[in-house]
Tab-separated table of C-alpha atoms and ligand atoms in Angstrom:
chain	number	residue	atom	x	y	z
A	1	UNK	CA	88.597	97.846	117.887
A	2	UNK	CA	90.524	99.261	114.964
A	3	UNK	CA	91.068	96.813	112.553
A	4	UNK	CA	94.018	98.046	110.717
A	5	UNK	CA	96.631	100.714	112.086
A	6	UNK	CA	99.105	102.469	109.633
A	7	UNK	CA	101.840	103.912	111.480
A	8	UNK	CA	104.764	106.598	109.083
A	9	UNK	CA	105.222	109.986	109.052
A	10	UNK	CA	102.515	112.400	107.323
A	11	UNK	CA	103.744	115.696	106.148
A	12	UNK	CA	101.896	118.568	104.400
A	13	UNK	CA	101.879	118.452	101.245
A	14	UNK	CA	101.590	121.550	98.743
A	15	UNK	CA	100.828	120.921	95.292
A	16	UNK	CA	99.749	123.202	92.218
A	17	UNK	CA	96.319	123.244	91.662
A	18	UNK	CA	96.649	123.024	88.063
A	19	UNK	CA	99.230	120.681	87.504
A	20	UNK	CA	101.932	123.786	86.259
A	21	UNK	CA	105.072	123.691	87.474
A	22	UNK	CA	106.066	125.061	90.831
A	23	UNK	CA	108.086	128.192	89.311
A	24	UNK	CA	104.965	129.119	87.499
A	25	UNK	CA	101.759	127.946	89.522
A	26	UNK	CA	99.491	130.474	90.769
A	27	UNK	CA	97.085	128.169	93.054
A	28	UNK	CA	98.056	125.478	95.569
A	29	UNK	CA	96.492	122.943	97.524
A	30	UNK	CA	97.457	121.819	100.960
A	31	UNK	CA	96.646	118.446	101.486
A	32	UNK	CA	98.287	115.563	104.092
A	33	UNK	CA	100.831	113.372	102.446
A	34	UNK	CA	102.346	110.563	103.654
A	35	UNK	CA	102.031	106.688	102.399
A	36	UNK	CA	101.075	105.127	105.232
A	37	UNK	CA	98.052	107.459	106.412
A	38	UNK	CA	97.300	107.053	102.919
A	39	UNK	CA	96.568	103.503	103.021
A	40	UNK	CA	94.903	104.196	106.742
A	41	UNK	CA	92.441	106.532	104.382
A	42	UNK	CA	91.785	104.115	101.820
A	43	UNK	CA	91.050	101.212	104.299
A	44	UNK	CA	88.433	103.798	106.300
A	45	UNK	CA	86.740	104.822	102.886
A	46	UNK	CA	86.274	101.355	102.324
A	47	UNK	CA	84.067	100.854	105.337
A	48	UNK	CA	86.967	99.782	107.798
A	49	UNK	CA	88.028	100.991	111.064
A	50	UNK	CA	91.270	102.347	110.223
A	51	UNK	CA	93.707	104.428	112.744
A	52	UNK	CA	97.001	106.154	111.890
A	53	UNK	CA	99.453	106.843	114.459
A	54	UNK	CA	103.035	109.330	114.050
A	55	UNK	CA	104.240	112.542	115.709
A	56	UNK	CA	103.361	115.546	114.582
A	57	UNK	CA	104.562	119.144	115.015
A	58	UNK	CA	102.102	121.085	117.682
A	59	UNK	CA	101.881	123.612	115.071
A	60	UNK	CA	99.156	124.742	112.225
A	61	UNK	CA	100.473	122.367	109.658
A	62	UNK	CA	100.272	119.531	111.959
A	63	UNK	CA	96.773	120.317	113.304
A	64	UNK	CA	95.742	120.746	109.700
A	65	UNK	CA	96.918	116.805	108.954
A	66	UNK	CA	95.338	115.657	112.100
A	67	UNK	CA	91.804	117.321	110.924
A	68	UNK	CA	92.366	116.114	107.175
A	69	UNK	CA	93.078	112.935	108.044
A	70	UNK	CA	90.070	112.735	110.615
A	71	UNK	CA	87.591	114.246	108.176
A	72	UNK	CA	88.715	111.106	105.984
A	73	UNK	CA	87.219	108.769	108.402
A	74	UNK	CA	90.965	107.842	109.620
A	75	UNK	CA	91.200	107.384	113.609
A	76	UNK	CA	93.889	109.571	114.503
A	77	UNK	CA	93.343	109.537	118.830
A	78	UNK	CA	96.770	108.113	118.893
A	79	UNK	CA	98.748	110.583	117.632
A	80	UNK	CA	101.089	112.568	119.055
A	81	UNK	CA	101.742	116.330	119.277
A	82	UNK	CA	105.544	117.112	119.337
A	83	UNK	CA	106.143	120.863	120.512
A	84	UNK	CA	109.797	120.662	119.999
A	85	UNK	CA	109.823	119.504	116.404
A	86	UNK	CA	107.894	120.498	113.275
A	87	UNK	CA	105.527	118.682	110.798
A	88	UNK	CA	107.553	117.968	107.705
A	89	UNK	CA	106.713	119.540	104.409
A	90	UNK	CA	106.848	118.115	100.954
A	91	UNK	CA	106.172	120.095	97.682
A	92	UNK	CA	105.026	118.306	94.326
A	93	UNK	CA	106.560	119.777	91.188
A	94	UNK	CA	104.385	118.151	88.228
A	95	UNK	CA	107.019	116.483	85.831
A	96	UNK	CA	109.627	117.158	88.062
A	97	UNK	CA	109.004	114.989	91.498
A	98	UNK	CA	109.129	115.912	95.066
A	99	UNK	CA	110.746	117.929	97.150
A	100	UNK	CA	110.888	117.034	101.108
A	101	UNK	CA	111.348	119.527	103.865
A	102	UNK	CA	111.276	116.801	106.404
A	103	UNK	CA	114.897	116.532	108.392
A	104	UNK	CA	114.645	116.733	112.070
A	105	UNK	CA	110.491	116.735	111.636
A	106	UNK	CA	108.246	115.403	114.575
A	107	UNK	CA	108.129	112.019	112.952
A	108	UNK	CA	111.668	111.498	112.483
A	109	UNK	CA	111.798	112.002	116.718
A	110	UNK	CA	109.357	108.844	116.916
A	111	UNK	CA	111.188	106.325	119.402
A	112	UNK	CA	111.527	103.199	120.626
A	113	UNK	CA	109.453	104.169	123.911
A	114	UNK	CA	106.750	105.827	121.509
A	115	UNK	CA	106.535	102.211	119.851
A	116	UNK	CA	106.037	100.803	123.564
A	117	UNK	CA	103.419	102.995	124.503
A	118	UNK	CA	101.121	102.311	120.812
A	119	UNK	CA	97.776	100.849	121.846
A	120	UNK	CA	97.726	97.153	119.659
A	121	UNK	CA	94.937	95.822	121.561
A	122	UNK	CA	92.463	94.177	119.123
A	123	UNK	CA	93.826	95.565	116.122
A	124	UNK	CA	94.169	93.070	113.035
A	125	UNK	CA	96.884	94.493	111.061
A	126	UNK	CA	99.597	96.501	111.322
A	127	UNK	CA	100.850	98.437	108.156
A	128	UNK	CA	104.301	100.389	108.168
A	129	UNK	CA	106.769	100.988	105.168
A	130	UNK	CA	110.762	101.719	104.482
A	131	UNK	CA	109.940	104.971	104.856
A	132	UNK	CA	110.131	105.270	108.475
A	133	UNK	CA	113.416	103.492	108.670
A	134	UNK	CA	115.006	105.863	105.973
A	135	UNK	CA	113.763	109.173	107.926
A	136	UNK	CA	116.439	109.034	111.066
A	137	UNK	CA	117.879	106.332	113.292
A	138	UNK	CA	115.496	107.125	115.938
A	139	UNK	CA	112.695	106.208	113.699
A	140	UNK	CA	114.320	103.163	112.341
A	141	UNK	CA	114.531	102.216	115.926
A	142	UNK	CA	110.833	102.557	116.450
A	143	UNK	CA	109.832	100.662	113.461
A	144	UNK	CA	111.802	97.889	114.390
A	145	UNK	CA	110.212	98.015	117.904
A	146	UNK	CA	106.704	98.472	116.595
A	147	UNK	CA	107.307	95.383	114.424
A	148	UNK	CA	108.641	93.329	117.233
A	149	UNK	CA	105.696	94.505	119.529
A	150	UNK	CA	102.567	93.442	116.907
A	151	UNK	CA	104.574	90.056	115.991
A	152	UNK	CA	104.314	89.375	120.096
A	153	UNK	CA	100.858	90.192	119.907
A	154	UNK	CA	99.741	88.358	116.959
A	155	UNK	CA	99.062	91.159	114.649
A	156	UNK	CA	99.500	90.423	111.238
A	157	UNK	CA	102.600	93.082	109.894
A	158	UNK	CA	101.972	94.222	106.436
A	159	UNK	CA	105.140	96.251	105.382
A	160	UNK	CA	105.341	98.005	101.841
A	161	UNK	CA	108.803	98.565	100.965
A	162	UNK	CA	108.403	102.057	99.543
A	163	UNK	CA	112.315	102.847	98.576
A	164	UNK	CA	112.436	106.433	98.636
A	165	UNK	CA	115.545	107.619	96.633
A	166	UNK	CA	115.617	110.877	97.650
A	167	UNK	CA	116.076	109.688	101.411
A	168	UNK	CA	118.561	106.948	101.062
A	169	UNK	CA	120.264	105.519	98.111
A	170	UNK	CA	119.928	101.752	96.797
A	171	UNK	CA	123.344	100.768	98.298
A	172	UNK	CA	122.352	101.846	101.823
A	173	UNK	CA	118.465	101.011	101.657
A	174	UNK	CA	119.002	97.441	99.890
A	175	UNK	CA	120.002	95.587	103.001
A	176	UNK	CA	118.030	97.600	105.349
A	177	UNK	CA	114.721	97.211	103.478
A	178	UNK	CA	115.433	93.372	102.762
A	179	UNK	CA	115.890	92.769	106.541
A	180	UNK	CA	112.248	94.545	107.546
A	181	UNK	CA	110.408	92.531	104.672
A	182	UNK	CA	111.780	89.090	105.992
A	183	UNK	CA	109.932	90.208	109.582
A	184	UNK	CA	107.016	90.816	108.168
A	185	UNK	CA	103.588	88.760	107.290
A	186	UNK	CA	102.538	90.548	104.170
A	187	UNK	CA	105.261	92.501	101.990
A	188	UNK	CA	104.552	94.761	99.128
A	189	UNK	CA	107.013	95.592	96.539
A	190	UNK	CA	107.298	96.827	92.879
A	191	UNK	CA	109.420	95.114	90.233
A	192	UNK	CA	111.558	98.328	89.484
A	193	UNK	CA	111.728	98.911	92.822
A	194	UNK	CA	112.922	95.592	93.981
A	195	UNK	CA	114.975	95.378	90.730
A	196	UNK	CA	117.131	98.843	91.406
A	197	UNK	CA	117.355	97.607	95.276
A	198	UNK	CA	118.240	93.994	94.989
A	199	UNK	CA	118.988	93.410	90.883
A	200	UNK	CA	116.297	90.847	90.678
A	201	UNK	CA	114.457	90.517	87.210
A	202	UNK	CA	111.094	89.956	87.434
A	203	UNK	CA	108.610	89.305	90.160
A	204	UNK	CA	109.701	85.262	90.124
A	205	UNK	CA	113.232	86.337	91.304
A	206	UNK	CA	111.881	88.577	93.885
A	207	UNK	CA	110.066	85.643	95.205
A	208	UNK	CA	113.481	83.290	95.018
A	209	UNK	CA	114.630	85.993	97.377
A	210	UNK	CA	112.384	86.058	99.763
A	211	UNK	CA	111.084	82.565	99.677
A	212	UNK	CA	109.982	82.853	103.524
A	213	UNK	CA	107.865	85.956	103.286
A	214	UNK	CA	104.335	84.060	103.768
A	215	UNK	CA	102.541	86.519	101.580
A	216	UNK	CA	104.560	88.815	99.064
A	217	UNK	CA	102.744	91.029	96.562
A	218	UNK	CA	104.899	92.185	93.312
A	219	UNK	CA	103.193	95.259	91.627
A	220	UNK	CA	104.264	95.630	87.931
A	221	UNK	CA	102.939	98.898	87.179
A	222	UNK	CA	100.235	99.110	84.396
A	223	UNK	CA	101.217	95.399	84.121
A	224	UNK	CA	99.499	93.997	86.988
A	225	UNK	CA	100.576	92.131	90.455
A	226	UNK	CA	101.224	88.941	91.655
A	227	UNK	CA	100.655	87.552	94.563
A	228	UNK	CA	102.998	84.728	96.312
A	229	UNK	CA	101.400	82.642	99.261
A	230	UNK	CA	100.549	79.089	100.188
A	231	UNK	CA	102.904	77.608	97.520
A	232	UNK	CA	100.956	79.852	95.028
A	233	UNK	CA	101.634	82.295	92.468
A	234	UNK	CA	98.535	84.533	91.193
A	235	UNK	CA	98.695	87.219	88.778
A	236	UNK	CA	95.953	89.827	88.039
A	237	UNK	CA	96.147	92.499	85.474
A	238	UNK	CA	95.872	95.741	86.201
A	239	UNK	CA	93.110	98.042	84.844
A	240	UNK	CA	93.557	100.217	81.964
A	241	UNK	CA	93.205	104.274	82.657
A	242	UNK	CA	94.400	107.468	81.359
A	243	UNK	CA	96.902	108.277	83.863
A	244	UNK	CA	96.801	111.764	85.454
A	245	UNK	CA	99.526	111.026	88.629
A	246	UNK	CA	100.968	107.761	89.686
A	247	UNK	CA	102.079	109.272	93.201
A	248	UNK	CA	99.678	107.367	95.660
A	249	UNK	CA	98.677	104.705	93.367
A	250	UNK	CA	100.749	102.209	95.535
A	251	UNK	CA	99.499	103.199	98.694
A	252	UNK	CA	95.891	103.150	97.112
A	253	UNK	CA	96.795	99.102	95.695
A	254	UNK	CA	97.668	98.210	99.413
A	255	UNK	CA	94.518	99.709	101.211
A	256	UNK	CA	92.336	98.350	98.382
A	257	UNK	CA	94.252	94.882	98.963
A	258	UNK	CA	93.846	95.014	102.718
A	259	UNK	CA	90.596	95.879	102.695
A	260	UNK	CA	89.677	93.247	100.989
A	261	UNK	CA	92.189	90.603	103.388
A	262	UNK	CA	89.901	92.046	106.260
A	263	UNK	CA	86.730	90.706	104.242
A	264	UNK	CA	88.331	87.570	104.073
A	265	UNK	CA	88.465	87.668	100.283
A	266	UNK	CA	90.455	85.297	98.370
A	267	UNK	CA	94.091	86.212	97.208
A	268	UNK	CA	92.749	87.022	93.523
A	269	UNK	CA	90.247	89.020	94.717
A	270	UNK	CA	92.652	91.128	97.091
A	271	UNK	CA	94.635	91.649	94.001
A	272	UNK	CA	91.495	92.871	91.835
A	273	UNK	CA	90.580	95.149	95.025
A	274	UNK	CA	94.147	96.623	95.020
A	275	UNK	CA	94.063	97.382	91.146
A	276	UNK	CA	90.254	99.060	91.597
A	277	UNK	CA	91.384	101.487	94.304
A	278	UNK	CA	94.813	102.128	92.377
A	279	UNK	CA	92.613	103.149	89.101
A	280	UNK	CA	90.742	105.565	91.099
A	281	UNK	CA	93.839	107.157	92.441
A	282	UNK	CA	95.721	107.209	88.928
A	283	UNK	CA	92.686	109.329	87.605
A	284	UNK	CA	93.733	112.446	90.162
A	285	UNK	CA	96.410	114.758	91.252
A	286	UNK	CA	96.132	114.187	94.978
A	287	UNK	CA	97.961	111.787	97.085
A	288	UNK	CA	94.316	110.009	97.502
A	289	UNK	CA	91.308	109.739	95.803
A	290	UNK	CA	89.079	112.945	94.445
A	291	UNK	CA	85.650	111.713	95.379
A	292	UNK	CA	84.798	113.437	92.423
A	293	UNK	CA	85.859	110.862	89.924
A	294	UNK	CA	83.640	108.462	91.185
A	295	UNK	CA	80.549	110.563	90.839
B	1	LIG	O1	103.162	107.376	98.586
B	1	LIG	C1	102.920	108.498	98.644
B	1	LIG	C2	104.112	109.060	99.418
B	1	LIG	O2	105.037	109.066	98.571
B	1	LIG	C3	103.796	110.853	99.790
B	1	LIG	O3	102.389	110.578	100.488
B	1	LIG	C4	105.187	111.118	100.553
B	1	LIG	O4	105.203	109.852	102.457
B	1	LIG	C5	105.373	110.274	101.503
B	1	LIG	C6	106.710	109.757	101.193
B	1	LIG	O5	107.634	109.913	102.214
B	1	LIG	O6	107.522	109.642	100.077
């Protein structure tokens, strides 16, 4: 059975091959890009049965994303192909950020009825993120419903806050993301992210805001990450790397952490596993690890 099921929109991602600005670049990659499927791919790469679910357009980009995730070892058998709406797209402009073309995408049409049909039998961890709450009200309803179902089924709910400023501003997102975090068993957030959303200063302050979350992980970029659980506070420093691209590092961290959790590793080992996986991603321009850096 599936050990981890990640759910959330994956788009087709266009990125300049060389790291040139979009207006100048000549060669591009076309890869699957989505925070939650990145996590699934990391967990699969670390030797676990990981699945991903969303809606994809029944178009060439959708089938390409599906095939690319399958090639990364992710079980994509639950995916719904939506003939009425397109696969979302996003374009990376190195040094400038990203541009989304995802309004009205297939994933924005994830519905509460979809949530009722997702197979959860045997799943140990459901991993979701705040992005799903931001893409449409229908998808927000989906997210709420799938969290309820997972909780009822005794599946551990892992939630990455993943505030995407391009989708909703802090004022709109703050309460919605806090309410979702409080329904999860395990929450990942960034120190900066928490500061801009909730005005917290430092990891301890985030913990003070979310005392009831059983396992809270506050990441502080190149400094390290702190886990709060069972009345303990555990800090592990990040690894020192020459950063090429930070996109996807949070997903890699979550993937490493969750794989270690599946293995029954201690909290400090989970944090170290997260940092190891993040470090590999920081060395590449893609959302995921270029296995060449491993050789
Ligand atoms: O974490 C990486 C993601 O930001 C990227 O894959 C795109 O899912 C994405 C999003 O909504 O930003």
